[in-house]
Coordinates of C-alpha atoms and ligand atoms in Angstrom, one line a residue:
M103 CA 9.2 -8.7 8.9
G104 CA 5.6 -11.0 8.8
V105 CA 2.6 -9.7 8.6
H106 CA 1.4 -6.5 10.5
V107 CA -2.4 -6.6 10.4
V108 CA -3.1 -2.8 12.3
D109 CA -6.5 -3.5 14.4
H110 CA -7.0 -0.2 15.6
P111 CA -11.2 0.3 15.7
L112 CA -11.2 3.3 13.4
V113 CA -9.5 1.1 10.4
A114 CA -12.0 -1.7 11.5
H115 CA -15.4 0.7 10.7
K116 CA -13.8 3.0 8.2
M117 CA -13.5 -0.7 6.1
S118 CA -17.0 -1.7 7.0
I119 CA -18.1 1.1 5.4
L120 CA -15.8 -0.1 2.6
R121 CA -17.1 -3.5 2.1
D122 CA -20.8 -2.5 2.2
K123 CA -21.7 -2.5 -2.0
N124 CA -23.8 0.8 -1.6
T125 CA -21.4 2.6 -0.9
S126 CA -20.6 5.8 -3.3
V127 CA -17.6 6.2 -5.4
K128 CA -17.5 9.2 -3.3
D129 CA -17.3 7.8 -0.1
F130 CA -15.1 5.2 -1.6
R131 CA -12.3 6.9 -2.8
E132 CA -12.3 9.4 0.7
L133 CA -12.2 5.6 3.2
V134 CA -9.4 4.3 0.5
S135 CA -6.9 7.2 1.5
E136 CA -7.7 7.8 4.9
I137 CA -7.4 4.1 5.7
G138 CA -4.6 4.1 4.1
M139 CA -3.4 7.4 6.4
L140 CA -3.8 5.2 8.9
I141 CA -1.9 2.1 7.7
T142 CA 0.8 4.6 6.3
Y143 CA 1.3 5.3 10.5
E144 CA 2.7 1.9 11.4
A145 CA 4.3 0.9 7.9
T146 CA 6.7 3.9 8.3
R147 CA 7.2 3.5 12.3
D148 CA 10.8 2.4 11.6
L149 CA 11.7 5.4 9.3
P150 CA 15.7 6.3 10.9
M151 CA 15.6 9.3 12.7
T152 CA 17.8 12.3 14.2
T153 CA 17.7 14.6 15.7
R154 CA 17.9 18.8 15.7
M155 CA 18.3 21.6 18.0
V156 CA 15.3 24.4 18.1
E157 CA 14.6 26.9 20.0
T158 CA 11.1 27.0 21.7
P159 CA 9.6 29.7 23.1
I160 CA 11.6 28.7 26.8
C161 CA 14.6 27.5 25.6
K162 CA 16.9 25.7 23.0
A163 CA 15.6 22.2 22.8
E164 CA 17.1 18.7 21.3
V165 CA 14.1 17.6 19.4
P166 CA 13.9 14.0 17.0
T167 CA 13.2 14.6 13.6
L168 CA 13.6 11.7 10.2
K169 CA 16.8 11.2 8.8
G170 CA 17.1 12.0 5.6
K171 CA 14.6 12.1 3.0
K172 CA 14.2 8.9 1.4
F173 CA 10.8 7.2 1.1
A174 CA 9.1 6.2 -1.8
V175 CA 5.8 5.1 -2.5
V176 CA 4.5 2.8 -5.2
P177 CA 1.2 2.2 -5.8
I178 CA 0.8 -0.5 -8.1
L179 CA -1.9 1.2 -11.0
R180 CA -5.1 1.2 -11.3
A181 CA -6.2 0.8 -7.4
G182 CA -3.0 1.5 -5.6
L183 CA -3.5 5.6 -7.2
G184 CA -5.9 5.8 -4.5
L185 CA -4.1 5.1 -1.3
V186 CA -1.4 7.5 -2.3
D187 CA -2.6 10.5 -1.5
G188 CA -3.7 8.9 2.1
V189 CA 0.3 8.1 2.5
L190 CA 1.6 11.4 1.1
R191 CA -0.2 12.8 3.9
M192 CA 1.6 11.0 6.4
V193 CA 4.8 11.8 4.7
P194 CA 4.5 14.6 2.7
G195 CA 8.0 14.4 1.2
A196 CA 7.6 11.4 -0.2
R197 CA 8.5 10.7 -4.0
V198 CA 6.1 8.6 -5.8
G199 CA 7.3 5.7 -8.5
H200 CA 3.8 4.5 -10.9
M201 CA 4.2 0.7 -11.8
G202 CA 1.1 0.2 -14.6
M203 CA 0.1 -3.4 -14.1
Y204 CA -3.3 -5.4 -14.8
R205 CA -4.3 -9.7 -14.3
D206 CA -5.1 -11.6 -17.3
E207 CA -9.3 -12.0 -16.7
E208 CA -8.5 -16.0 -17.1
T209 CA -4.8 -17.3 -16.2
L210 CA -4.9 -14.2 -13.0
E211 CA -1.2 -13.8 -14.5
P212 CA 0.2 -10.5 -13.5
H213 CA 1.7 -7.6 -16.5
V214 CA 4.0 -4.4 -15.9
Y215 CA 2.7 -2.7 -18.4
F216 CA 4.0 0.9 -17.3
C217 CA 7.0 1.7 -14.9
K218 CA 8.2 5.1 -14.3
M219 CA 10.6 5.3 -10.9
P220 CA 12.3 8.0 -8.9
K221 CA 16.0 7.9 -10.6
D222 CA 16.7 7.5 -7.0
I223 CA 15.0 4.9 -6.1
A224 CA 17.2 1.6 -5.2
D225 CA 18.5 4.5 -2.3
R226 CA 15.4 5.0 -1.6
N227 CA 13.2 2.8 1.7
V228 CA 9.8 2.1 -0.6
L229 CA 6.3 1.3 0.1
I230 CA 4.2 -0.4 -2.3
V231 CA 1.0 0.3 -2.0
D232 CA -2.7 -1.6 -3.0
P233 CA -5.4 -1.8 -2.3
M234 CA -5.9 -5.8 -2.7
L235 CA -3.6 -8.7 -1.7
A236 CA -5.2 -12.0 -3.7
T237 CA -4.0 -14.2 -4.7
G238 CA -0.5 -12.5 -4.7
G239 CA 0.3 -12.1 -7.7
S240 CA 1.0 -8.4 -8.1
A241 CA 2.6 -7.9 -5.4
V242 CA 5.6 -10.8 -5.8
E243 CA 5.4 -9.0 -9.4
A244 CA 6.2 -6.0 -8.4
V245 CA 8.7 -6.1 -5.8
S246 CA 10.6 -8.7 -7.6
E247 CA 10.3 -5.2 -10.4
M248 CA 11.7 -3.4 -7.3
K249 CA 14.4 -5.7 -6.3
R250 CA 15.6 -5.2 -10.2
Q251 CA 15.6 -1.7 -10.0
G252 CA 18.4 -2.3 -7.2
C253 CA 15.8 -1.5 -4.0
K254 CA 17.2 -3.2 -0.7
N255 CA 14.2 -1.4 1.8
I256 CA 11.0 -2.4 1.3
K257 CA 7.5 -3.0 2.2
F258 CA 3.9 -3.9 1.1
M259 CA 0.6 -1.9 1.9
A260 CA -2.9 -3.6 1.3
L261 CA -5.8 -2.5 2.6
L262 CA -7.4 -6.4 2.3
A263 CA -5.3 -8.9 2.2
A264 CA -6.0 -13.4 1.5
P265 CA -4.3 -15.8 3.2
E266 CA -3.2 -17.3 -0.1
G267 CA -1.7 -13.6 -1.2
I268 CA 0.3 -13.9 2.4
A269 CA 1.4 -17.1 1.4
K270 CA 2.5 -16.3 -1.4
M271 CA 4.4 -13.3 -0.6
E272 CA 6.5 -15.1 2.4
E273 CA 7.6 -17.6 0.6
V274 CA 8.3 -15.6 -2.5
H275 CA 9.5 -12.6 -0.4
P276 CA 9.9 -13.6 2.6
D277 CA 12.4 -9.6 3.8
V278 CA 9.3 -8.1 2.9
D279 CA 6.7 -6.8 5.7
I280 CA 3.4 -6.6 4.8
F281 CA 0.9 -4.2 6.4
C282 CA -2.7 -4.2 6.0
G283 CA -6.3 -3.3 7.7
V284 CA -7.7 -6.5 7.9
I285 CA -6.7 -10.6 7.3
D286 CA -9.8 -11.8 5.1
K287 CA -10.9 -16.1 4.4
G288 CA -9.9 -16.4 1.4
L289 CA -10.3 -16.2 -2.0
N290 CA -13.7 -17.1 -4.5
E291 CA -13.3 -19.5 -7.8
N292 CA -12.6 -15.6 -9.5
G293 CA -9.0 -14.6 -7.6
Y294 CA -12.1 -12.7 -5.3
I295 CA -11.3 -12.0 -1.9
V296 CA -13.6 -13.2 0.9
P297 CA -16.0 -11.5 1.7
G298 CA -13.4 -8.5 0.2
L299 CA -14.6 -5.4 -1.2
G300 CA -15.6 -6.5 -5.2
D301 CA -12.8 -4.6 -7.5
A302 CA -11.0 -1.9 -5.7
G303 CA -10.2 -0.1 -8.8
D304 CA -14.2 -0.1 -10.4
R305 CA -14.7 1.5 -7.2
I306 CA -12.7 3.5 -6.7
F307 CA -12.7 5.4 -10.2
G308 CA -16.6 4.1 -10.9
T309 CA -15.7 2.5 -13.4
K310 CA -18.8 -0.3 -13.3
Ligands
PRP985 C1 -6.7 -5.5 -8.9 C2 -5.6 -5.4 -7.3 C3 -4.3 -5.9 -7.4 C4 -4.5 -7.3 -8.1 C5 -5.0 -8.1 -6.9 O1 -5.9 -5.5 -9.4 O2 -5.9 -4.0 -7.7 O3 -3.1 -5.4 -8.2 O4 -6.0 -7.2 -8.6 O5 -4.6 -9.7 -7.2 P1 -3.6 -11.1 -6.5 O6 -3.0 -10.7 -5.9 O7 -4.3 -11.6 -7.5 O8 -2.6 -10.3 -8.5 P2 -6.6 -5.4 -11.1 O9 -5.9 -6.4 -11.4 O10 -8.1 -5.6 -10.9 O11 -6.5 -4.1 -11.7 P3 -7.0 -2.3 -11.1 O12 -6.5 -2.2 -10.3 O13 -6.8 -1.6 -12.2 O14 -8.1 -2.7 -10.7
URA986 N1 -8.6 -7.5 -7.2 C1 -9.9 -6.5 -6.6 O1 -9.9 -5.2 -7.1 N2 -10.6 -7.3 -5.5 C2 -10.0 -8.2 -5.0 O2 -10.9 -9.4 -4.6 C3 -9.7 -9.2 -5.8 C4 -8.8 -9.0 -6.9

């Protein structure tokens, strides 16, 4: 359990381009997907394995293979959608559940407005994805909702995390591993991550 920072030159390089306010919407979206793919690599490190027999051109061999297909990715709308493609490129058979959530701009409190999960979600390993872990309010509420749905194996993935958000998650959901690309300095008075990358949803979808 705990926080796992994917400390890798490719992640760090791509993250720096992402932070640049002059990066285009197209490039931003592609980079979110690529970094998401790289973090997924770490977040899936403990997926259960089994073996099967194959016949290579040389001989029969017992080879490793993923056990079962019980994996689901759950993006927090909107910005989490930007990470789904990267996860699915790594785990093509994953199911996708959607959690609609927005923050009240004044109180910063998160509100769930939509939740559509695969029927057997309680039996799946769940990876909740959102580019930003800021105050942690959205992440904590998303994990709580998945627990209410019966999920036991839950991980959380972000591109950027603030120490405040990490602390809140560790306090409320100490059983949930957090995977991220970098931990930033903190939050400003508006709840934005500093130095951060701005509003992830607006930059992914070009809404500002
Ligand atoms: C952003 C971000 C997270 C949340 C993080 O979403 O994508 O969901 O804020 O902040 P928190 O850790 O303080 O809860 P936002 O509410 O801006 O919605 P959007 O995805 O629609 O842009
Ligand atoms: N949500 C964002 O999109 N960016 C932040 O810095 C914090 C919350």
